[in-house]
Amino acid sequence: MVTIAEEFLPEERLRRLASCDNLAEVRELQMTVDTSEQTLGDLGLRLPRLEQLRLSNSNVQTLRDLGTAMGSLRVLWLAQSCLQELEGVGAFGSLTELYVAFNSISDLSPLMNTERLQVLDLEANAIKDPAQAWPASPHAACACSSSA
């Protein structure tokens, strides 16, 4: 038997996960996903007021897998999520907190222009030079320890 994965997260499942019928009102969401099987590229369009997203213990190899329409997102959790790169972080213009501990991130250069970012958790990643691009703000806090 062959199982075919749906390209986008079904709207009914999204409503159940958010515990809300009106997706336009959802401000927080927690779930586990595998973006190699199901894209979240439309999540920001479907949840325009989303401020906090918890995707820890997922399979999300790059932030680009989350799309470019998350303009309201302030806090993103992706700990232990197979994350390999931070490319695409510029699409999250309101992001103030990013929790990406226990992944495989080695390059911090995509964080260079994240002026609003105040909290960054990079514990147990493959970072060679933690000072390479961050903190961008004098009021920022960074938890960094390298597993490399």
PDB file of C-alpha atoms in Angstrom, residues 8-96:
ATOM      1  CA  PHE A   8      -0.224  21.337   2.557  1.00  0.00           C
ATOM      2  CA  LEU A   9      -1.474  20.792   6.078  1.00  0.00           C
ATOM      3  CA  PRO A  10      -5.229  20.131   5.811  1.00  0.00           C
ATOM      4  CA  GLU A  11      -7.343  23.011   7.105  1.00  0.00           C
ATOM      5  CA  GLU A  12      -9.376  20.780   9.424  1.00  0.00           C
ATOM      6  CA  ARG A  13      -6.206  19.444  11.069  1.00  0.00           C
ATOM      7  CA  LEU A  14      -4.912  22.978  11.468  1.00  0.00           C
ATOM      8  CA  ARG A  15      -8.162  23.969  13.217  1.00  0.00           C
ATOM      9  CA  ARG A  16      -7.842  21.013  15.603  1.00  0.00           C
ATOM     10  CA  LEU A  17      -4.200  21.796  16.377  1.00  0.00           C
ATOM     11  CA  ALA A  18      -5.028  25.442  17.011  1.00  0.00           C
ATOM     12  CA  SER A  19      -8.232  24.623  18.928  1.00  0.00           C
ATOM     13  CA  CYS A  20      -9.890  27.387  16.942  1.00  0.00           C
ATOM     14  CA  ASP A  21     -12.366  27.424  14.046  1.00  0.00           C
ATOM     15  CA  ASN A  22     -11.325  30.868  12.839  1.00  0.00           C
ATOM     16  CA  LEU A  23      -7.728  30.427  11.676  1.00  0.00           C
ATOM     17  CA  ALA A  24      -7.363  34.169  11.112  1.00  0.00           C
ATOM     18  CA  GLU A  25      -7.512  34.646  14.909  1.00  0.00           C
ATOM     19  CA  VAL A  26      -4.864  32.068  15.893  1.00  0.00           C
ATOM     20  CA  ARG A  27      -1.913  33.614  17.731  1.00  0.00           C
ATOM     21  CA  GLU A  28      -0.139  30.478  19.028  1.00  0.00           C
ATOM     22  CA  LEU A  29       0.372  27.038  17.532  1.00  0.00           C
ATOM     23  CA  GLN A  30       2.286  23.942  18.618  1.00  0.00           C
ATOM     24  CA  MET A  31       2.803  20.884  16.436  1.00  0.00           C
ATOM     25  CA  THR A  32       5.344  18.422  15.087  1.00  0.00           C
ATOM     26  CA  VAL A  33       5.846  18.306  11.324  1.00  0.00           C
ATOM     27  CA  ASP A  34       8.054  16.795   8.649  1.00  0.00           C
ATOM     28  CA  THR A  35       8.495  19.391   5.911  1.00  0.00           C
ATOM     29  CA  SER A  36       9.998  16.786   3.605  1.00  0.00           C
ATOM     30  CA  GLU A  37       6.502  15.280   3.444  1.00  0.00           C
ATOM     31  CA  GLN A  38       4.277  18.305   3.990  1.00  0.00           C
ATOM     32  CA  THR A  39       5.043  21.935   3.248  1.00  0.00           C
ATOM     33  CA  LEU A  40       4.233  24.775   5.612  1.00  0.00           C
ATOM     34  CA  GLY A  41       4.880  27.416   2.964  1.00  0.00           C
ATOM     35  CA  ASP A  42       1.300  28.680   3.171  1.00  0.00           C
ATOM     36  CA  LEU A  43       1.061  28.698   6.985  1.00  0.00           C
ATOM     37  CA  GLY A  44       1.563  32.454   7.322  1.00  0.00           C
ATOM     38  CA  LEU A  45      -1.203  33.131   4.802  1.00  0.00           C
ATOM     39  CA  ARG A  46      -3.598  30.814   6.618  1.00  0.00           C
ATOM     40  CA  LEU A  47      -2.629  32.090  10.098  1.00  0.00           C
ATOM     41  CA  PRO A  48      -1.989  35.806   9.508  1.00  0.00           C
ATOM     42  CA  ARG A  49      -1.905  36.724  13.227  1.00  0.00           C
ATOM     43  CA  LEU A  50       0.378  33.898  14.332  1.00  0.00           C
ATOM     44  CA  GLU A  51       2.843  35.250  16.907  1.00  0.00           C
ATOM     45  CA  GLN A  52       4.251  32.091  18.499  1.00  0.00           C
ATOM     46  CA  LEU A  53       5.049  28.848  16.693  1.00  0.00           C
ATOM     47  CA  ARG A  54       6.402  25.719  18.400  1.00  0.00           C
ATOM     48  CA  LEU A  55       7.791  23.140  15.990  1.00  0.00           C
ATOM     49  CA  SER A  56      10.310  21.435  18.274  1.00  0.00           C
ATOM     50  CA  ASN A  57      11.077  17.770  17.561  1.00  0.00           C
ATOM     51  CA  SER A  58      10.063  18.224  13.932  1.00  0.00           C
ATOM     52  CA  ASN A  59      11.916  17.751  10.653  1.00  0.00           C
ATOM     53  CA  VAL A  60      12.486  21.250   9.248  1.00  0.00           C
ATOM     54  CA  GLN A  61      15.844  21.485   7.486  1.00  0.00           C
ATOM     55  CA  THR A  62      15.687  25.189   6.624  1.00  0.00           C
ATOM     56  CA  LEU A  63      13.603  28.182   7.680  1.00  0.00           C
ATOM     57  CA  ARG A  64      12.630  28.582   4.024  1.00  0.00           C
ATOM     58  CA  ASP A  65      10.375  25.546   4.560  1.00  0.00           C
ATOM     59  CA  LEU A  66       8.140  27.816   6.664  1.00  0.00           C
ATOM     60  CA  GLY A  67       7.388  30.223   3.814  1.00  0.00           C
ATOM     61  CA  THR A  68       7.680  33.983   3.646  1.00  0.00           C
ATOM     62  CA  ALA A  69       4.335  35.239   4.927  1.00  0.00           C
ATOM     63  CA  MET A  70       4.856  35.106   8.695  1.00  0.00           C
ATOM     64  CA  GLY A  71       5.074  38.825   9.289  1.00  0.00           C
ATOM     65  CA  SER A  72       3.482  38.653  12.759  1.00  0.00           C
ATOM     66  CA  LEU A  73       5.653  35.821  14.104  1.00  0.00           C
ATOM     67  CA  ARG A  74       7.595  36.961  17.187  1.00  0.00           C
ATOM     68  CA  VAL A  75       8.684  33.666  18.806  1.00  0.00           C
ATOM     69  CA  LEU A  76       9.806  30.502  17.000  1.00  0.00           C
ATOM     70  CA  TRP A  77      10.807  27.213  18.634  1.00  0.00           C
ATOM     71  CA  LEU A  78      12.645  24.673  16.459  1.00  0.00           C
ATOM     72  CA  ALA A  79      14.748  22.763  18.984  1.00  0.00           C
ATOM     73  CA  GLN A  80      15.756  19.251  17.923  1.00  0.00           C
ATOM     74  CA  SER A  81      14.214  19.726  14.486  1.00  0.00           C
ATOM     75  CA  CYS A  82      16.968  18.659  12.064  1.00  0.00           C
ATOM     76  CA  LEU A  83      17.521  22.326  11.194  1.00  0.00           C
ATOM     77  CA  GLN A  84      20.666  22.745   9.107  1.00  0.00           C
ATOM     78  CA  GLU A  85      20.581  26.396   8.116  1.00  0.00           C
ATOM     79  CA  LEU A  86      19.049  29.736   9.027  1.00  0.00           C
ATOM     80  CA  GLU A  87      18.591  30.917   5.426  1.00  0.00           C
ATOM     81  CA  GLY A  88      15.181  32.554   5.152  1.00  0.00           C
ATOM     82  CA  VAL A  89      15.169  34.104   8.639  1.00  0.00           C
ATOM     83  CA  GLY A  90      14.867  37.515   6.956  1.00  0.00           C
ATOM     84  CA  ALA A  91      11.265  36.655   6.062  1.00  0.00           C
ATOM     85  CA  PHE A  92      10.388  36.842   9.774  1.00  0.00           C
ATOM     86  CA  GLY A  93      10.677  40.596  10.222  1.00  0.00           C
ATOM     87  CA  SER A  94       8.952  40.679  13.638  1.00  0.00           C
ATOM     88  CA  LEU A  95      10.951  37.803  15.154  1.00  0.00           C
ATOM     89  CA  THR A  96      12.256  38.652  18.649  1.00  0.00           C
TER      90      THR A  96
END
